[in-house]
XYZ file of C-alpha atoms in Angstrom:
462
model
C -24.375 12.984 -1.399
C -22.528 10.528 -2.337
C -20.121 7.337 -0.487
C -17.625 5.214 -1.369
C -17.590 2.438 1.344
C -14.535 -0.042 1.795
C -15.090 -3.656 3.529
C -12.565 -6.148 4.740
C -13.377 -9.349 6.351
C -16.025 -11.886 6.413
C -19.228 -11.912 4.948
C -20.423 -10.394 8.427
C -19.061 -7.121 6.962
C -19.534 -7.325 3.601
C -23.369 -8.055 5.181
C -23.412 -5.081 7.234
C -21.719 -2.890 4.705
C -24.465 -3.649 2.521
C -27.367 -2.248 5.232
C -25.438 0.959 5.687
C -25.368 1.090 1.657
C -29.211 0.918 2.126
C -29.498 3.201 4.710
C -27.860 5.932 2.715
C -29.706 5.122 -0.400
C -32.968 5.542 1.416
C -32.658 9.028 1.428
C -31.173 10.096 -2.222
C -27.000 8.893 -1.487
C -25.717 8.399 -4.762
C -22.452 5.408 -4.393
C -19.420 7.495 -5.747
C -16.693 6.407 -8.098
C -13.854 6.549 -5.741
C -12.796 7.831 -2.197
C -11.190 11.327 -3.435
C -14.631 12.375 -4.645
C -16.972 12.005 -1.564
C -18.734 12.687 0.797
C -19.337 10.592 3.598
C -15.947 7.326 2.671
C -16.108 4.462 5.532
C -13.699 1.775 6.182
C -15.190 -1.299 7.388
C -12.017 -3.035 10.017
C -11.278 -6.177 9.820
C -8.938 -7.394 13.779
C -9.176 -10.991 13.199
C -5.409 -10.912 11.542
C -2.574 -8.257 12.068
C -2.375 -8.526 8.554
C -5.957 -7.474 8.013
C -4.821 -4.804 10.707
C -1.855 -3.233 8.850
C -3.826 -2.969 6.122
C -5.652 -0.661 6.841
C -3.707 1.316 8.728
C -2.033 1.797 5.600
C -5.484 2.356 3.817
C -6.001 5.191 7.597
C -2.135 7.059 5.342
C -4.167 7.304 2.949
C -7.212 9.433 4.145
C -5.169 11.194 6.000
C -3.344 12.728 3.832
C -6.602 12.931 1.850
C -8.835 14.585 4.010
C -5.693 17.116 3.747
C -6.817 17.980 0.229
C -10.228 17.954 0.039
C -10.095 20.214 3.316
C -7.233 22.669 1.450
C -4.840 21.704 4.737
C -1.711 20.913 1.989
C -0.894 22.307 -1.772
C 1.154 18.778 -1.970
C 0.459 16.675 -4.926
C 0.352 13.644 -5.497
C -1.168 11.008 -9.201
C -3.246 9.166 -5.699
C -5.184 12.628 -5.177
C -5.319 14.651 -8.427
C -8.520 13.873 -8.831
C -9.316 14.941 -5.736
C -7.485 18.172 -5.747
C -9.508 18.826 -9.313
C -12.455 18.480 -7.393
C -11.682 21.010 -4.860
C -10.187 23.533 -7.469
C -13.304 25.260 -6.646
C -13.873 25.993 -3.087
C -12.851 23.108 0.461
C -14.967 20.109 -0.285
C -14.617 18.215 3.369
C -14.760 14.400 3.515
C -16.265 12.901 6.248
C -13.875 9.714 7.257
C -16.235 6.828 9.499
C -14.455 3.789 10.687
C -17.075 0.878 11.377
C -16.129 -2.578 12.108
C -13.720 -5.075 14.093
C -10.933 -3.498 14.530
C -13.282 -0.508 15.228
C -14.308 -1.654 18.686
C -11.456 -3.406 19.228
C -9.391 -0.333 19.842
C -12.921 2.062 20.606
C -11.745 4.024 23.505
C -8.669 4.808 21.910
C -8.392 4.816 17.515
C -8.795 8.888 17.707
C -5.582 9.722 19.721
C -4.070 7.381 17.156
C -6.029 8.511 14.618
C -7.260 11.950 15.103
C -8.560 12.279 11.803
C -11.563 9.794 11.872
C -14.077 11.054 12.368
C -16.698 8.864 13.194
C -14.717 6.024 14.768
C -18.472 3.082 15.186
C -18.038 -0.517 16.785
C -19.533 -3.556 16.218
C -22.646 -2.677 18.685
C -23.609 0.675 16.886
C -24.179 0.803 13.521
C -27.887 1.869 14.134
C -26.192 5.416 14.425
C -25.381 6.478 10.810
C -28.790 7.736 10.004
C -28.173 10.034 13.109
C -23.939 10.735 11.351
C -26.116 10.350 7.238
C -27.988 13.554 8.842
C -25.899 15.421 10.315
C -23.224 15.584 7.090
C -26.851 15.540 5.321
C -26.779 19.185 6.996
C -23.062 20.306 7.210
C -22.888 19.370 10.934
C -19.878 19.095 13.093
C -19.053 15.589 14.625
C -20.957 13.684 17.410
C -19.642 11.686 20.260
C -21.260 8.390 20.011
C -22.290 6.416 22.936
C -20.153 3.118 23.391
C -23.398 0.992 25.878
C -25.386 -0.121 22.664
C -27.226 -3.045 22.112
C -26.398 -5.519 18.608
C -29.627 -4.494 16.542
C -29.813 -6.958 13.037
C -31.522 -4.474 10.440
C -33.704 -5.710 8.642
C -31.788 -6.360 5.163
C -28.517 -7.451 4.077
C -28.509 -7.283 0.930
C -25.789 -5.133 -1.520
C -28.458 -2.703 -3.633
C -29.137 -5.161 -7.037
C -27.343 -9.025 -6.177
C -28.944 -11.485 -6.777
C -27.010 -13.270 -4.388
C -27.065 -11.997 -0.673
C -26.324 -12.522 2.269
C -28.696 -13.095 5.673
C -27.202 -12.234 8.906
C -29.228 -15.365 11.202
C -27.001 -14.027 14.596
C -23.622 -12.256 16.379
C -21.060 -13.250 18.692
C -19.157 -16.117 19.577
C -19.585 -17.399 22.866
C -16.495 -20.461 22.259
C -13.754 -18.660 22.411
C -11.130 -20.612 21.489
C -7.850 -19.893 21.936
C -6.624 -17.747 18.723
C -9.717 -15.904 17.938
C -10.359 -12.555 18.388
C -14.315 -13.520 17.942
C -15.849 -13.682 21.026
C -12.875 -9.999 21.858
C -15.585 -7.363 19.349
C -18.890 -9.256 18.477
C -19.830 -10.343 21.885
C -21.725 -12.818 23.282
C -23.687 -14.505 20.511
C -26.729 -13.374 20.323
C -29.808 -15.295 17.798
C -31.919 -13.192 15.257
C -35.976 -13.484 15.441
C -37.954 -16.662 13.156
C -40.016 -13.741 12.281
C -37.581 -11.323 11.498
C -35.717 -13.356 9.294
C -38.482 -14.884 7.348
C -39.444 -10.791 6.306
C -36.343 -10.492 5.004
C -36.610 -13.627 2.844
C -40.064 -11.959 1.841
C -37.309 -8.394 1.089
C -35.588 -10.450 -1.033
C -37.817 -11.499 -3.271
C -39.357 -8.719 -3.740
C -35.406 -7.968 -4.770
C -35.673 -10.319 -7.095
C -32.023 -12.536 -5.170
C -32.599 -16.139 -6.054
C -29.605 -17.625 -3.454
C -29.190 -16.019 0.817
C -26.433 -16.994 2.736
C -27.258 -17.479 6.174
C -24.402 -16.143 8.198
C -23.027 -15.901 11.739
C -20.628 -16.691 13.616
C -21.726 -20.205 14.925
C -24.624 -20.432 12.566
C -26.012 -24.354 14.199
C -25.647 -22.837 17.100
C -28.815 -20.435 16.191
C -31.252 -20.595 19.288
C -33.637 -18.222 18.355
C -37.567 -17.966 18.561
C -41.158 -17.868 16.540
C -43.774 -15.946 16.283
C -45.687 -17.674 19.537
C -42.362 -18.054 21.372
C -40.880 -21.319 21.472
C -37.850 -22.717 20.904
C -36.000 -23.147 17.286
C -32.915 -24.471 16.853
C -30.509 -24.097 13.196
C -32.342 -27.626 11.481
C -35.419 -26.324 12.483
C -34.853 -22.799 11.430
C -33.596 -24.064 8.018
C -36.984 -26.269 8.302
C -38.805 -23.016 8.130
C -37.126 -21.512 5.973
C -37.452 -24.620 3.606
C -41.985 -24.385 4.210
C -41.811 -21.162 3.559
C -39.892 -20.302 1.144
C -41.896 -23.495 -1.007
C -45.338 -21.368 0.799
C -44.527 -17.628 -1.532
C -42.538 -19.420 -4.350
C -40.585 -17.205 -4.699
C -37.087 -16.531 -5.883
C -34.957 -17.671 -3.488
C -33.914 -21.249 -5.093
C -30.207 -21.509 -2.940
C -29.653 -20.941 0.346
C -25.801 -21.634 2.051
C -24.810 -20.132 5.600
C -21.823 -20.407 6.975
C -19.597 -20.588 9.750
C -21.232 -23.834 11.262
C -18.440 -25.371 14.144
C -18.161 -28.852 14.520
C -19.317 -29.416 17.830
C -22.579 -28.108 17.154
C -23.314 -29.640 13.901
C -26.242 -32.271 14.609
C -28.198 -34.742 13.012
C -31.132 -32.923 13.015
C -29.111 -30.514 10.700
C -27.423 -33.493 8.043
C -31.409 -34.431 7.952
C -33.222 -31.787 6.897
C -29.938 -30.954 4.202
C -30.800 -34.021 3.341
C -34.649 -33.461 2.912
C -34.350 -29.987 0.969
C -33.929 -29.339 -1.984
C -33.082 -25.025 -1.128
C -30.065 -26.291 0.472
C -26.766 -26.909 -1.496
C -24.969 -29.555 -1.413
C -22.413 -27.626 -0.005
C -21.292 -27.572 3.102
C -18.563 -24.903 4.909
C -17.125 -26.975 7.494
C -13.563 -25.912 9.561
C -11.809 -28.165 10.695
C -8.341 -25.589 11.160
C -6.296 -28.750 12.584
C -5.351 -32.323 12.696
C -4.309 -33.455 15.697
C -6.622 -33.919 19.197
C -3.804 -31.908 20.329
C -3.840 -29.127 18.816
C -7.566 -28.544 18.785
C -6.956 -29.309 21.699
C -4.266 -26.182 22.705
C -7.442 -24.032 20.011
C -9.976 -25.159 23.062
C -12.072 -26.158 19.196
C -14.068 -28.516 22.173
C -13.734 -31.448 20.026
C -11.716 -34.514 18.467
C -10.303 -36.104 15.570
C -11.708 -38.556 15.671
C -15.096 -37.171 16.497
C -14.681 -34.829 13.834
C -14.204 -37.363 10.991
C -17.116 -39.530 12.507
C -18.854 -35.763 11.200
C -17.861 -36.409 8.004
C -19.239 -40.304 7.894
C -21.927 -39.101 8.691
C -22.726 -35.922 6.099
C -21.071 -37.870 3.873
C -23.591 -40.980 4.132
C -26.620 -39.208 3.600
C -25.611 -37.327 1.735
C -23.856 -38.665 -1.310
C -23.347 -35.578 -3.260
C -22.588 -32.980 -0.774
C -18.790 -30.875 -1.151
C -16.457 -29.783 1.311
C -14.531 -27.084 2.274
C -12.859 -26.485 5.310
C -10.693 -23.948 7.278
C -6.813 -25.473 8.407
C -4.309 -23.397 10.343
C -0.794 -24.495 10.181
C 1.543 -23.012 12.856
C 0.174 -22.621 16.288
C 1.903 -22.883 19.328
C 3.254 -26.074 20.276
C 2.486 -27.432 16.455
C 5.202 -30.803 15.576
C 5.600 -32.765 12.908
C 2.994 -35.224 14.223
C 1.344 -32.169 14.009
C 1.471 -31.368 10.041
C 1.259 -35.666 9.259
C -1.929 -36.198 11.275
C -3.776 -32.465 9.497
C -2.086 -34.350 6.200
C -3.619 -37.614 6.191
C -6.682 -36.070 8.088
C -6.721 -34.323 3.976
C -6.027 -37.188 2.767
C -9.439 -39.254 4.419
C -11.473 -36.445 3.898
C -11.220 -35.238 0.578
C -12.230 -31.369 0.328
C -13.437 -29.262 -3.124
C -11.073 -26.444 -1.734
C -9.431 -25.192 2.029
C -9.157 -20.753 2.969
C -5.220 -22.816 5.047
C -3.492 -19.809 6.707
C -0.617 -20.074 9.320
C -1.414 -18.520 12.836
C -0.880 -14.647 13.368
C -0.936 -13.679 17.199
C -4.081 -12.035 18.250
C -3.529 -9.589 21.057
C -5.095 -10.600 24.124
C -6.127 -13.690 23.198
C -4.834 -17.398 25.682
C -2.438 -18.185 22.125
C -1.244 -15.074 21.477
C 1.150 -15.430 25.421
C 2.100 -19.546 24.545
C 5.152 -19.863 23.044
C 5.619 -19.416 19.369
C 6.583 -21.665 15.751
C 9.439 -19.324 13.596
C 7.259 -17.494 10.642
C 9.268 -20.253 8.592
C 8.232 -23.398 10.552
C 4.208 -21.781 10.280
C 5.026 -20.812 6.366
C 6.953 -24.214 5.389
C 4.709 -25.244 7.251
C 1.130 -24.257 5.885
C 2.712 -25.015 1.583
C 2.550 -28.525 2.580
C -1.080 -28.578 3.498
C -1.811 -25.705 0.222
C 0.702 -28.235 -1.589
C -2.047 -30.881 -0.928
C -5.264 -29.189 -0.741
C -4.232 -28.104 -4.607
C -4.538 -32.053 -5.579
C -7.477 -32.196 -3.710
C -9.405 -30.149 -5.066
C -8.611 -30.862 -8.545
C -9.404 -34.171 -8.135
C -13.281 -34.055 -6.604
C -13.092 -30.963 -9.114
C -12.746 -33.204 -11.735
C -15.604 -36.401 -11.262
C -18.146 -33.431 -11.964
C -17.052 -32.728 -15.904
C -19.922 -35.316 -18.033
C -22.398 -34.558 -15.297
C -25.683 -31.473 -16.081
C -25.708 -29.319 -14.327
C -27.944 -26.206 -12.411
C -25.694 -22.671 -13.285
C -26.795 -19.242 -11.163
C -24.846 -17.088 -13.931
C -23.807 -13.965 -11.553
C -21.828 -11.922 -14.686
C -19.844 -11.677 -17.573
C -16.700 -13.786 -18.120
C -13.363 -10.801 -17.806
C -11.595 -13.367 -19.563
C -13.839 -14.014 -23.325
C -17.061 -11.547 -23.604
C -18.612 -14.021 -25.450
C -19.063 -16.723 -22.234
C -20.760 -16.166 -18.788
C -19.495 -16.458 -15.282
C -21.804 -18.874 -13.264
C -21.217 -21.390 -9.839
C -23.157 -24.397 -9.228
C -24.425 -25.931 -6.378
C -20.887 -26.762 -4.826
C -19.748 -23.162 -4.663
C -17.978 -23.885 -8.499
C -17.172 -21.049 -10.835
C -18.077 -22.987 -14.512
C -17.352 -21.153 -18.091
C -20.677 -20.986 -20.331
C -21.294 -19.042 -23.867
C -24.891 -17.854 -22.812
C -27.189 -14.587 -23.550
C -26.534 -11.836 -20.865
C -29.893 -12.275 -20.662
C -29.880 -15.182 -18.011
C -27.492 -12.890 -15.650
C -29.373 -12.817 -12.621
C -31.031 -16.189 -13.783
C -31.209 -20.542 -13.353
C -30.051 -22.767 -15.986
C -29.050 -25.968 -16.609
C -25.384 -26.720 -18.286
C -23.710 -29.747 -19.052
C -20.356 -29.595 -17.995
C -17.999 -30.788 -20.377
C -13.499 -29.766 -18.892
C -12.386 -28.254 -16.853
C -9.683 -25.571 -16.837
C -7.505 -24.110 -13.681
C -10.821 -24.119 -10.876
C -12.711 -23.383 -13.724
C -14.944 -24.909 -15.151
C -16.165 -25.788 -19.162
C -19.625 -25.458 -20.132
C -22.218 -26.211 -22.421
C -26.134 -24.752 -21.865
C -28.275 -28.119 -21.898
C -31.748 -26.340 -24.459
């Protein structure tokens, strides 16, 4: 049996797709080259912005045609479906289609009505049902109904097969209810994973020769788990426990990152442990969303501009070599020219290494969707000014690293030059180096020689 995945959206979706993929592989399934020839196709969906859902709707239209061809219900042959037609030339070969993730959860009760050709709709709380789905496909049984009243369960392992850099979920859900965000409605309330489960997954990843792990959750700073003795552990405590565990086990995991962080929960003890533990990367993604206290209040972010900047100052004082990245949303309802100025001013103060920048996109069911919206051309114009400034800052920040010798984790062969390997430095920036292929998946010291666009060029330090 063969499977094919399409994954959209955040790091949590990538991790959850990887967990399902590992389950299928454990049952003897193989990865198909394309959906056209797979027995099972899975679309892991995102609802964070309307554009994400629109893209998935387009893909569903394509899959509707593919299923019809695979089941020999139509004689239409398009270029996209030629492979599928060839596949069924010896007889009908049905395709089982599964839609999972946040869009599936958001439209759980109506999805099948709109897209009856979808065999299974798996919300964010029912992913553990994939074993039963796989069994049904293997036995050629028709689709069964999935119980919608499920509790969220963490997968034992969420690593992509063969990966040496992977995500590890430590918590799920969100309690913050930012007025623009749909996540609490599709992911539910915060749930922290027990410390013992997290450490067990680190041990499995060590056996898989993984060397970089990113701890993920909708808001990792609000982690409140339990250790093996039932004691409460906060996020700083978890980071300390992980660092000590990796030392004791002589793990190949040498870099640990985390995202996403909410500034209101970024405590002093977290800063202290990052400064102390070398395994924790000197790179922090700290979403600001906006530089105006008034807009932050309308967003329900629960910190002010001044509080955010004070946090940045504390981080930089304790971790001088830190790189800061962020998320910035422009065009939020009520945004004025003064709010834009304040955001640009904040960017000039912080000097982010890079940023995820986007204009506000209303999501049905959230409070901000009911506010008076800015014209689209205004949203885009405000965003462009932020993008233009960030491009300057990125080049300035990266130029400061030229001439330094840094550890590099090599990820693969460069697409631009087959004699070069592409890797990343601790600050999460790319570097191209002429190096032997046996360094892929390993660390080596590299001197940064130059900067080409947003990619460094370097030479191995022998």
